[in-house]
Amino acid sequence: MANMKDIARIAGVSLGTVSHVLNDSAGVREPLRQRVLQAVQAAGYQPSQLARALRRDKTNMIGMIIPDITNPFFPAVVRGAEDVAFSNGYRLILCNTDNDHSKELVHLNELRTYLPAGLIVIPSNFSDLTAQAESYRRAGTGVVCIDRLPKNWSGDSVTADNEAGAYHAIRSLIQMGHTKLAAISGPLHLTNAKDRFAGFKRALREAKLHLAPEYAQETTFDKQGGYLKTNILLRLIPRPTAIFAGNDLIALGALLAIRDAGLRCPEDVSIMGFDDLDLADTTNPSLSSVSQSGYQLGTSAARILLDRLEGDKSPAKHLILETSLKLRNSTGAPPNDVRSSPAVNLTSSTKPNRKRAVR
Amino acid sequence: MANMKDIARIAGVSLGTVSHVLNDSAGVREPLRQRVLQAVQAAGYQPSQLARALRRDKTNMIGMIIPDITNPFFPAVVRGAEDVAFSNGYRLILCNTDNDHSKELVHLNELRTYLPAGLIVIPSNFSDLTAQAESYRRAGTGVVCIDRLPKNWSGDSVTADNEAGAYHAIRSLIQMGHTKLAAISGPLHLTNAKDRFAGFKRALREAKLHLAPEYAQETTFDKQGGYLKTNILLRLIPRPTAIFAGNDLIALGALLAIRDAGLRCPEDVSIMGFDDLDLADTTNPSLSSVSQSGYQLGTSAARILLDRLEGDKSPAKHLILETSLKLRNSTGAPPNDVRSSPAVNLTSSTKPNRKRAVR
DNA sequence: TTGTAGGCGTTATCAG
DNA sequence: CTGATAACGCCTACAA
């Protein structure tokens, strides 16, 4: 590979001049400028990003750390980030953590030695990102956190409006006539799971519906968790007529569990998902879901990073993206004979804290 | 960030000694060694990958170029590559080409200036990879091509056994009694699409079944293409009783087209996909498909690259991964009254299809 | 066994 | 406006 020295020789100018025309760092007179440009062309020269970075103390790479590219929600996020990064001359280093915070730490530490221009992170479970990001911040490297936030995060962030999305979804279920609503949330230590569950609870509260403790299940964000917890819910008396799943993967598991239990969706039980993955459209029945744009999550994060790189010193931004409700065939009115089903007191809420099983 | 000079100062040794203990490049006496290690610990020192790479003329980054991470087949491939790369100390730079060979070229050219340890590429449409790779090869950088091969590729490659996979799938369809088999292949300039179609034709030939030209459609590897071409096929007389889709996305579109035409799958038309994506399991009906492991595609490619890095000079490898047939509910025996089946009324096909919202 | 010095390809500073 | 020259942080002969 030709280097700058070669170009200088070919063009018959000095090294400095070549650098100047390449970076516009000094007005080089036209004839010389042309000679240099021509030499660059002829040699197919491309500057070494490595040397440049070493010298400038900054690469044009953006580190992107996510739990698992194999999870169907994340590719769109990555793609969004890559698109705006690429069109601004930045590249993405992709790292998977598998939600393991020690693996996240390894990536965080190593990435630093590449002097990335910035970092976009979907924190792992129990992420220590807040502490780690501090050292990046000190080095002037922006870190934006997306989708969910680690403990005490105060830096830039982009998330969906999980609370409101869930709230509106549940409201629509209530308007269909449901009164026995259960939830299978994701891990509640994750802010997105927690916020969605909060929206669920708010909708119930406003409708003066009581939430029995057994009606609130928590699991991991995957199909299997959804399947298992749905089995539990279906066994309860009275059986819930609608289940709010913490994400579409959980909803998928719920769909399978309902089918395996010999029940019908939505005639017996309605299912509401969250994320609106591509697959929501192709399941049987198709899945009603709260739609959020992973792509936009990615683009927004990259955008913030680029702004920071261009000198934006404003205080931390907390972007919250709108969601929208996609009603499909997994939700419908509750079964007619709902009030004849065996009674359990789920309405009175004079005693807010009912005694529950010891654990 | 602390650098080597700092460590040397803290440990009270020379720069060279620090480097020697860090790289085991010379037997440093234990006491000194300990002092250095301690200083490294204390300072939380991590060597600059940038400087190291500049000096060694090689990074520990593997460039991975794919069409689009958003295509559900690719995440597993990326993950496979990342897993073996990561566990060997290598990182992945991810680039999307959108199947645009000029974008691919941009990536190829820029990536070079990072001195990547190697490249894993799923070539774009009309890729010029063969020529480009030559310059990498000259620089001693391995390039392995996966999933599909560009024109005249003679370097390392990993692909699925597309021909055999398709062949066996079609054979099973024929054994079910189908004689009117149609195909909707992917773009035939792509080797994987071409090979699958070849397997399809071989199975027909062996069974002495004639392939009418209109029974062989070609489209892009996506849902919409599948939908459109299926509409064409369903209008033919006689109507095919089984359709071999070039991949699962096409198959998905076929499923939708069949439903929208008021036909049933598999009772009226069987659908066979290729790839066995996660979604194959959740469609309605669930999708029979030729299963190939994207993950393994990724790990194998990375493995080859690492072997090359460790000095493997053997001639180009052409790994071909086995496929397996996953029979689900989208395939079955052809309709009994097949010869009397009337042409479907498709006159309304211009009306917008329900729920196929823009994506 | 340890230390010294040169250089990887750039950019930035500072004379001319 | 142009051209030397000194870093950037590390590795590696080679010298001590």
Short mmCIF file of C-alpha atoms in Angstrom, two decimals, chain A residues 179-359:
data_model
loop_
_atom_site.label_atom_id
_atom_site.label_comp_id
_atom_site.label_asym_id
_atom_site.label_seq_id
_atom_site.Cartn_x
_atom_site.Cartn_y
_atom_site.Cartn_z
CA THR A 179 -61.41 -7.14 33.42
CA LYS A 180 -59.20 -10.09 34.20
CA LEU A 181 -55.86 -8.96 32.90
CA ALA A 182 -52.61 -10.66 33.67
CA ALA A 183 -49.07 -9.70 32.78
CA ILE A 184 -45.94 -11.65 32.05
CA SER A 185 -43.24 -9.07 32.36
CA GLY A 186 -39.62 -9.32 31.44
CA PRO A 187 -36.97 -9.17 34.16
CA LEU A 188 -38.08 -6.27 36.33
CA HIS A 189 -34.55 -5.14 37.01
CA LEU A 190 -34.48 -4.04 33.39
CA THR A 191 -35.93 -0.58 33.02
CA ASN A 192 -37.85 -1.39 29.88
CA ALA A 193 -39.56 -4.35 31.52
CA LYS A 194 -40.25 -2.33 34.61
CA ASP A 195 -41.69 0.60 32.69
CA ARG A 196 -43.95 -1.60 30.63
CA PHE A 197 -45.23 -3.25 33.75
CA ALA A 198 -45.79 0.16 35.29
CA GLY A 199 -47.92 1.17 32.32
CA PHE A 200 -49.90 -2.02 32.73
CA LYS A 201 -50.53 -1.27 36.37
CA ARG A 202 -51.48 2.32 35.73
CA ALA A 203 -54.12 1.30 33.22
CA LEU A 204 -55.55 -1.18 35.69
CA ARG A 205 -55.51 1.32 38.49
CA GLU A 206 -57.30 3.94 36.44
CA ALA A 207 -59.95 1.39 35.52
CA LYS A 208 -60.23 0.44 39.16
CA LEU A 209 -59.24 -3.10 38.43
CA HIS A 210 -57.45 -5.00 41.08
CA LEU A 211 -54.32 -6.92 40.22
CA ALA A 212 -54.02 -10.20 42.02
CA PRO A 213 -50.41 -11.07 42.77
CA GLU A 214 -50.57 -14.36 40.86
CA TYR A 215 -51.68 -12.39 37.82
CA ALA A 216 -48.31 -10.71 37.63
CA GLN A 217 -45.62 -13.05 36.43
CA GLU A 218 -42.02 -12.21 35.70
CA THR A 219 -39.69 -14.07 33.38
CA THR A 220 -36.90 -13.70 30.89
CA PHE A 221 -37.54 -12.02 27.57
CA ASP A 222 -37.91 -15.20 25.57
CA LYS A 223 -40.35 -17.67 24.14
CA GLN A 224 -39.74 -20.31 26.73
CA GLY A 225 -40.37 -17.96 29.61
CA GLY A 226 -43.60 -16.91 28.00
CA TYR A 227 -44.66 -20.48 27.52
CA LEU A 228 -43.98 -21.50 31.10
CA LYS A 229 -45.61 -18.51 32.73
CA THR A 230 -48.64 -18.72 30.50
CA ASN A 231 -49.15 -22.27 31.61
CA ILE A 232 -49.24 -21.01 35.16
CA LEU A 233 -51.68 -18.24 34.33
CA LEU A 234 -54.03 -20.52 32.44
CA ARG A 235 -54.37 -22.70 35.47
CA LEU A 236 -55.55 -19.88 37.72
CA ILE A 237 -59.15 -19.53 38.73
CA PRO A 238 -60.56 -17.39 37.46
CA ARG A 239 -58.50 -17.66 34.37
CA PRO A 240 -57.34 -14.31 32.94
CA THR A 241 -59.03 -13.33 29.71
CA ALA A 242 -56.11 -11.24 28.52
CA ILE A 243 -52.39 -11.47 28.98
CA PHE A 244 -49.98 -8.64 28.45
CA ALA A 245 -46.61 -10.04 27.42
CA GLY A 246 -43.46 -8.08 28.19
CA ASN A 247 -42.30 -8.53 24.61
CA ASP A 248 -43.21 -10.40 21.46
CA LEU A 249 -41.04 -13.37 22.26
CA ILE A 250 -42.91 -13.89 25.50
CA ALA A 251 -46.14 -13.39 23.58
CA LEU A 252 -45.07 -16.06 21.14
CA GLY A 253 -44.57 -18.49 23.98
CA ALA A 254 -47.97 -17.53 25.31
CA LEU A 255 -49.57 -18.27 21.97
CA LEU A 256 -48.03 -21.71 21.96
CA ALA A 257 -49.05 -22.41 25.52
CA ILE A 258 -52.63 -21.44 24.77
CA ARG A 259 -52.70 -23.70 21.77
CA ASP A 260 -51.19 -26.58 23.70
CA ALA A 261 -53.74 -26.09 26.45
CA GLY A 262 -56.51 -26.58 23.93
CA LEU A 263 -57.67 -23.00 24.24
CA ARG A 264 -58.23 -20.47 21.54
CA CYS A 265 -56.72 -17.07 21.09
CA PRO A 266 -58.39 -14.59 21.20
CA GLU A 267 -61.73 -16.30 21.91
CA ASP A 268 -60.61 -17.63 25.27
CA VAL A 269 -57.58 -15.51 25.99
CA SER A 270 -56.27 -12.39 24.31
CA ILE A 271 -52.56 -11.81 23.97
CA MET A 272 -50.85 -8.46 23.65
CA GLY A 273 -47.19 -8.28 22.79
CA PHE A 274 -44.60 -5.54 22.76
CA ASP A 275 -42.05 -4.64 20.05
CA ASP A 276 -44.02 -5.51 16.97
CA LEU A 277 -41.36 -7.72 15.51
CA ASP A 278 -41.68 -8.81 11.92
CA LEU A 279 -42.92 -12.14 13.12
CA ALA A 280 -45.92 -10.57 14.86
CA ASP A 281 -47.46 -10.42 11.46
CA THR A 282 -47.01 -14.05 10.59
CA THR A 283 -47.93 -15.89 13.74
CA ASN A 284 -51.19 -17.72 14.14
CA PRO A 285 -53.13 -15.75 15.13
CA SER A 286 -51.22 -12.66 14.15
CA LEU A 287 -50.03 -10.82 17.19
CA SER A 288 -51.36 -7.55 18.52
CA SER A 289 -48.39 -5.62 19.79
CA VAL A 290 -47.03 -2.28 20.86
CA SER A 291 -44.86 -1.12 18.03
CA GLN A 292 -41.56 0.56 18.64
CA SER A 293 -38.97 1.35 16.04
CA GLY A 294 -35.69 -0.37 16.71
CA TYR A 295 -34.28 1.28 13.64
CA GLN A 296 -35.06 4.72 14.97
CA LEU A 297 -33.56 3.79 18.30
CA GLY A 298 -30.33 3.14 16.44
CA THR A 299 -30.38 6.20 14.24
CA SER A 300 -31.22 8.51 17.13
CA ALA A 301 -28.39 7.16 19.21
CA ALA A 302 -25.89 7.57 16.41
CA ARG A 303 -27.22 11.04 15.71
CA ILE A 304 -26.66 12.12 19.30
CA LEU A 305 -23.16 10.71 19.20
CA LEU A 306 -22.33 12.59 16.01
CA ASP A 307 -23.69 15.79 17.45
CA ARG A 308 -21.47 15.35 20.46
CA LEU A 309 -18.53 14.76 18.19
CA GLU A 310 -19.27 18.00 16.47
CA GLY A 311 -19.03 19.78 19.75
CA ASP A 312 -22.52 19.64 21.22
CA LYS A 313 -21.92 20.22 24.91
CA SER A 314 -25.52 20.48 26.00
CA PRO A 315 -26.65 18.56 29.05
CA ALA A 316 -27.54 14.89 28.82
CA LYS A 317 -30.32 14.11 26.41
CA HIS A 318 -33.04 11.66 27.19
CA LEU A 319 -34.88 10.90 24.02
CA ILE A 320 -38.09 8.98 24.42
CA LEU A 321 -39.55 7.56 21.25
CA GLU A 322 -43.24 7.20 20.64
CA THR A 323 -44.81 3.80 20.35
CA SER A 324 -47.97 2.88 18.52
CA LEU A 325 -50.49 0.18 19.01
CA LYS A 326 -50.86 -2.50 16.35
CA LEU A 327 -54.08 -4.38 16.83
CA ARG A 328 -54.15 -7.72 15.06
CA ASN A 329 -55.90 -11.00 15.65
CA SER A 330 -54.56 -12.11 18.99
CA THR A 331 -56.79 -9.68 20.86
CA GLY A 332 -60.55 -9.51 20.99
CA ALA A 333 -63.46 -9.27 23.34
CA PRO A 334 -63.38 -11.54 26.37
CA PRO A 335 -65.54 -14.66 26.36
CA ASN A 336 -69.21 -13.91 27.01
CA ASP A 337 -69.65 -16.25 29.89
CA VAL A 338 -66.97 -14.54 31.82
CA ARG A 339 -69.12 -13.56 34.78
CA SER A 340 -70.32 -17.10 35.30
CA SER A 341 -66.84 -18.38 35.87
CA PRO A 342 -66.04 -19.31 39.47
CA ALA A 343 -65.77 -16.25 41.61
CA VAL A 344 -62.69 -15.03 43.24
CA ASN A 345 -62.61 -11.61 44.65
CA LEU A 346 -60.62 -9.61 42.24
CA THR A 347 -62.49 -6.37 42.43
CA SER A 348 -62.55 -5.15 45.96
CA SER A 349 -59.50 -3.16 46.75
CA THR A 350 -60.30 -1.91 50.18
CA LYS A 351 -57.49 -3.99 51.46
CA PRO A 352 -54.65 -2.90 49.22
CA ASN A 353 -52.20 -5.41 50.56
CA ARG A 354 -53.76 -8.77 50.63
CA LYS A 355 -51.92 -11.41 52.48
CA ARG A 356 -49.94 -13.55 50.14
CA ALA A 357 -47.94 -16.69 50.35
CA VAL A 358 -44.72 -16.50 52.25
CA ARG A 359 -41.63 -16.70 50.13
#
